[in-house]
């Protein structure tokens, strides 16, 4: 099982696949394809009824995966996700109530931010690793580059509007540890259960840091 600490969450791989699963039966083969392709950190978003079951079976049957829950927006989801086996949590934004629930969960977490004030507020609360979302709409690499000067202690996983074309630009920034994306999980490949294609795309994504 891959080791994980709060300090290493952003360093497991250059890309964290953001997974939306309609059928938990697809979770294990999909996770195995991603891990074999070199992407062990897998964010399963809580956008579908199958999400918690998907997290559970990945945690039980794919020991080399580091499965986490995304789109976490309530304390109840924090509890349910960790109970299911999530080893990290990701939220699109944060409140003090949600932050305290994630902090109390015992697993690493990435609260979402899109403004300088949100970053400063999290730094005040001792949080240095964050999700930058929606990255493209919120200013992209130019915005993150501007943050690195006054707030170098903050590190980010940008997600939203990121693909293989612009991921290397994000990864070249000193305050970006990894990026989140879905491009290695094309809807037609998942629908066809073409796990070989998913593995190939994951392998290409895992090599993006070497292109920086």
Short mmCIF file of C-alpha atoms in Angstrom, two decimals:
data_model
loop_
_atom_site.label_atom_id
_atom_site.label_comp_id
_atom_site.label_asym_id
_atom_site.label_seq_id
_atom_site.Cartn_x
_atom_site.Cartn_y
_atom_site.Cartn_z
CA UNK A 1 0.00 0.00 0.00
CA UNK A 2 1.37 3.40 -0.97
CA UNK A 3 2.27 5.53 2.02
CA UNK A 4 0.59 8.87 2.53
CA UNK A 5 1.08 11.81 4.82
CA UNK A 6 -0.24 15.34 4.60
CA UNK A 7 3.18 16.47 3.44
CA UNK A 8 3.26 13.98 0.58
CA UNK A 9 -0.29 14.19 -0.77
CA UNK A 10 0.67 16.64 -3.52
CA UNK A 11 3.77 14.65 -4.39
CA UNK A 12 2.40 11.17 -5.06
CA UNK A 13 2.05 11.83 -8.80
CA UNK A 14 1.94 14.85 -11.10
CA UNK A 15 -1.74 14.22 -11.86
CA UNK A 16 -4.66 13.19 -9.65
CA UNK A 17 -7.42 11.64 -11.78
CA UNK A 18 -10.83 13.06 -10.93
CA UNK A 19 -13.21 10.14 -11.25
CA UNK A 20 -17.00 10.30 -11.67
CA UNK A 21 -18.43 6.79 -11.56
CA UNK A 22 -22.01 5.84 -12.37
CA UNK A 23 -21.44 2.15 -11.62
CA UNK A 24 -19.34 0.92 -8.70
CA UNK A 25 -18.66 -2.28 -10.67
CA UNK A 26 -16.26 -0.23 -12.81
CA UNK A 27 -14.31 1.09 -9.84
CA UNK A 28 -11.77 -1.70 -9.36
CA UNK A 29 -10.71 -2.22 -13.00
CA UNK A 30 -10.57 1.54 -13.53
CA UNK A 31 -8.43 2.04 -10.42
CA UNK A 32 -6.11 -0.79 -11.42
CA UNK A 33 -5.65 0.79 -14.86
CA UNK A 34 -4.79 4.15 -13.30
CA UNK A 35 -2.36 2.66 -10.79
CA UNK A 36 -0.66 0.52 -13.45
CA UNK A 37 -0.35 3.65 -15.55
CA UNK A 38 1.49 5.42 -12.73
CA UNK A 39 -1.29 7.46 -11.10
CA UNK A 40 -1.86 6.00 -7.61
CA UNK A 41 -3.79 8.93 -6.09
CA UNK A 42 -7.40 8.68 -7.25
CA UNK A 43 -10.11 11.20 -6.36
CA UNK A 44 -13.60 9.72 -6.56
CA UNK A 45 -16.09 12.56 -6.55
CA UNK A 46 -19.24 12.33 -4.47
CA UNK A 47 -21.41 13.37 -7.40
CA UNK A 48 -23.12 10.04 -7.96
CA UNK A 49 -24.91 7.50 -5.77
CA UNK A 50 -22.18 4.96 -6.63
CA UNK A 51 -19.32 7.06 -5.23
CA UNK A 52 -19.08 5.71 -1.68
CA UNK A 53 -19.36 2.10 -2.86
CA UNK A 54 -16.66 2.83 -5.44
CA UNK A 55 -14.35 4.21 -2.75
CA UNK A 56 -15.04 1.18 -0.57
CA UNK A 57 -14.18 -1.43 -3.20
CA UNK A 58 -11.08 0.42 -4.39
CA UNK A 59 -9.84 0.66 -0.80
CA UNK A 60 -10.48 -3.05 -0.27
CA UNK A 61 -9.30 -4.50 -3.58
CA UNK A 62 -6.64 -2.15 -5.02
CA UNK A 63 -4.03 -1.86 -2.25
CA UNK A 64 -1.60 0.18 -4.35
CA UNK A 65 -4.21 2.89 -4.92
CA UNK A 66 -4.52 5.91 -2.63
CA UNK A 67 -8.22 6.56 -2.99
CA UNK A 68 -9.79 9.79 -1.83
CA UNK A 69 -13.18 11.49 -1.89
CA UNK A 70 -13.81 14.65 -3.88
CA UNK A 71 -16.65 17.19 -3.94
CA UNK A 72 -16.88 16.89 -0.15
CA UNK A 73 -19.11 19.71 1.06
CA UNK A 74 -20.64 18.56 4.37
CA UNK A 75 -19.36 17.09 7.65
CA UNK A 76 -21.58 14.04 7.05
CA UNK A 77 -19.79 13.40 3.75
CA UNK A 78 -16.46 13.63 5.57
CA UNK A 79 -17.56 10.90 7.96
CA UNK A 80 -19.11 8.72 5.27
CA UNK A 81 -16.07 9.02 3.02
CA UNK A 82 -13.53 8.07 5.69
CA UNK A 83 -15.76 5.21 6.83
CA UNK A 84 -15.82 3.95 3.24
CA UNK A 85 -12.02 3.97 3.13
CA UNK A 86 -11.09 7.36 1.70
CA UNK A 87 -7.49 8.23 2.53
CA UNK A 88 -7.77 11.90 1.61
CA UNK A 89 -10.54 14.47 1.13
CA UNK A 90 -10.98 17.23 -1.44
CA UNK A 91 -13.56 20.01 -1.34
CA UNK A 92 -14.45 22.58 -4.02
CA UNK A 93 -14.56 25.29 -1.35
CA UNK A 94 -14.56 25.54 2.41
CA UNK A 95 -16.24 26.92 5.51
CA UNK A 96 -15.02 26.77 9.09
CA UNK A 97 -17.53 24.00 9.82
CA UNK A 98 -16.36 21.89 6.88
CA UNK A 99 -12.71 22.64 7.61
CA UNK A 100 -12.99 21.46 11.20
CA UNK A 101 -14.73 18.28 10.08
CA UNK A 102 -11.97 17.55 7.58
CA UNK A 103 -9.29 18.40 10.14
CA UNK A 104 -10.91 16.02 12.62
CA UNK A 105 -11.13 13.19 10.09
CA UNK A 106 -7.54 12.09 10.61
CA UNK A 107 -6.77 12.00 6.88
CA UNK A 108 -5.10 14.60 4.63
CA UNK A 109 -7.42 17.11 3.00
CA UNK A 110 -7.34 19.76 0.29
CA UNK A 111 -9.87 22.56 0.84
CA UNK A 112 -10.76 24.45 -2.32
CA UNK A 113 -9.85 28.10 -2.89
CA UNK A 114 -10.17 30.55 -5.74
CA UNK A 115 -9.24 33.89 -4.14
CA UNK A 116 -6.26 35.36 -2.32
CA UNK A 117 -8.35 36.03 0.78
CA UNK A 118 -9.36 32.37 1.01
CA UNK A 119 -5.72 31.34 0.79
CA UNK A 120 -4.72 33.79 3.53
CA UNK A 121 -7.60 32.59 5.72
CA UNK A 122 -6.48 28.98 5.38
CA UNK A 123 -2.87 29.90 6.12
CA UNK A 124 -4.11 31.59 9.30
CA UNK A 125 -5.71 28.27 10.23
CA UNK A 126 -2.52 26.31 9.63
CA UNK A 127 -3.49 24.83 6.26
CA UNK A 128 -0.81 25.08 3.58
CA UNK A 129 -2.00 22.61 0.93
CA UNK A 130 -5.10 23.52 -1.05
CA UNK A 131 -7.11 22.78 -4.16
CA UNK A 132 -7.25 25.71 -6.62
CA UNK A 133 -10.66 25.49 -8.25
CA UNK A 134 -11.96 26.19 -10.81
CA UNK A 135 -8.41 26.74 -12.01
CA UNK A 136 -9.05 27.88 -15.57
CA UNK A 137 -11.99 30.14 -14.73
CA UNK A 138 -10.27 31.56 -11.62
CA UNK A 139 -7.20 32.86 -13.43
CA UNK A 140 -5.14 29.81 -14.30
CA UNK A 141 -1.37 29.83 -14.24
CA UNK A 142 -1.15 33.62 -14.27
CA UNK A 143 -3.11 33.82 -11.02
CA UNK A 144 -1.10 31.09 -9.32
CA UNK A 145 2.15 32.69 -10.44
CA UNK A 146 1.00 35.96 -8.87
CA UNK A 147 0.24 34.18 -5.58
CA UNK A 148 3.68 32.58 -5.35
CA UNK A 149 5.39 35.88 -4.54
CA UNK A 150 3.43 37.08 -1.49
CA UNK A 151 2.26 33.61 -0.37
CA UNK A 152 5.09 31.16 -1.13
CA UNK A 153 4.12 28.89 1.77
CA UNK A 154 0.86 27.86 0.06
CA UNK A 155 0.92 24.84 -2.31
CA UNK A 156 -1.84 23.91 -4.69
CA UNK A 157 -3.46 21.17 -6.71
CA UNK A 158 -5.21 23.12 -9.49
CA UNK A 159 -8.29 21.44 -10.96
CA UNK A 160 -10.77 22.60 -13.58
CA UNK A 161 -9.97 23.27 -17.21
CA UNK A 162 -6.68 21.36 -17.15
CA UNK A 163 -5.61 18.91 -19.84
CA UNK A 164 -2.43 17.43 -21.26
CA UNK A 165 -1.74 20.60 -23.25
CA UNK A 166 -1.61 23.04 -20.32
CA UNK A 167 -0.78 20.70 -17.42
CA UNK A 168 3.02 21.10 -17.90
CA UNK A 169 2.66 24.89 -17.56
CA UNK A 170 0.87 24.44 -14.22
CA UNK A 171 3.41 21.86 -13.04
CA UNK A 172 6.28 24.24 -13.79
CA UNK A 173 5.07 26.67 -11.11
CA UNK A 174 6.88 26.52 -7.75
CA UNK A 175 3.62 26.50 -5.77
CA UNK A 176 1.96 23.65 -7.71
CA UNK A 177 2.52 20.12 -6.44
CA UNK A 178 0.17 18.33 -8.82
CA UNK A 179 -2.89 18.94 -10.98
CA UNK A 180 -6.29 17.28 -11.09
CA UNK A 181 -8.02 16.27 -14.28
CA UNK A 182 -10.28 13.90 -16.16
CA UNK A 183 -8.65 13.65 -19.56
CA UNK A 184 -7.22 10.17 -18.90
CA UNK A 185 -10.80 8.99 -18.34
CA UNK A 186 -12.67 9.70 -21.59
CA UNK A 187 -16.39 9.02 -21.24
CA UNK A 188 -16.42 6.69 -24.25
CA UNK A 189 -13.49 4.66 -22.88
CA UNK A 190 -15.16 4.25 -19.49
CA UNK A 191 -18.51 3.40 -21.09
CA UNK A 192 -16.79 0.76 -23.25
CA UNK A 193 -14.73 -0.44 -20.28
CA UNK A 194 -11.61 0.09 -22.37
CA UNK A 195 -9.24 -0.07 -19.42
CA UNK A 196 -6.24 -0.50 -21.70
CA UNK A 197 -6.85 2.95 -23.16
CA UNK A 198 -7.27 4.41 -19.67
CA UNK A 199 -3.96 2.84 -18.65
CA UNK A 200 -2.17 4.29 -21.70
CA UNK A 201 -3.53 7.77 -21.05
CA UNK A 202 -2.63 7.49 -17.36
CA UNK A 203 0.92 6.52 -18.27
CA UNK A 204 1.24 9.57 -20.52
CA UNK A 205 -0.11 11.78 -17.71
CA UNK A 206 2.32 10.27 -15.19
CA UNK A 207 5.22 11.46 -17.34
CA UNK A 208 4.11 15.08 -17.57
CA UNK A 209 6.44 16.27 -14.81
CA UNK A 210 9.43 15.10 -16.83
CA UNK A 211 8.31 17.47 -19.60
CA UNK A 212 8.60 20.50 -17.33
#
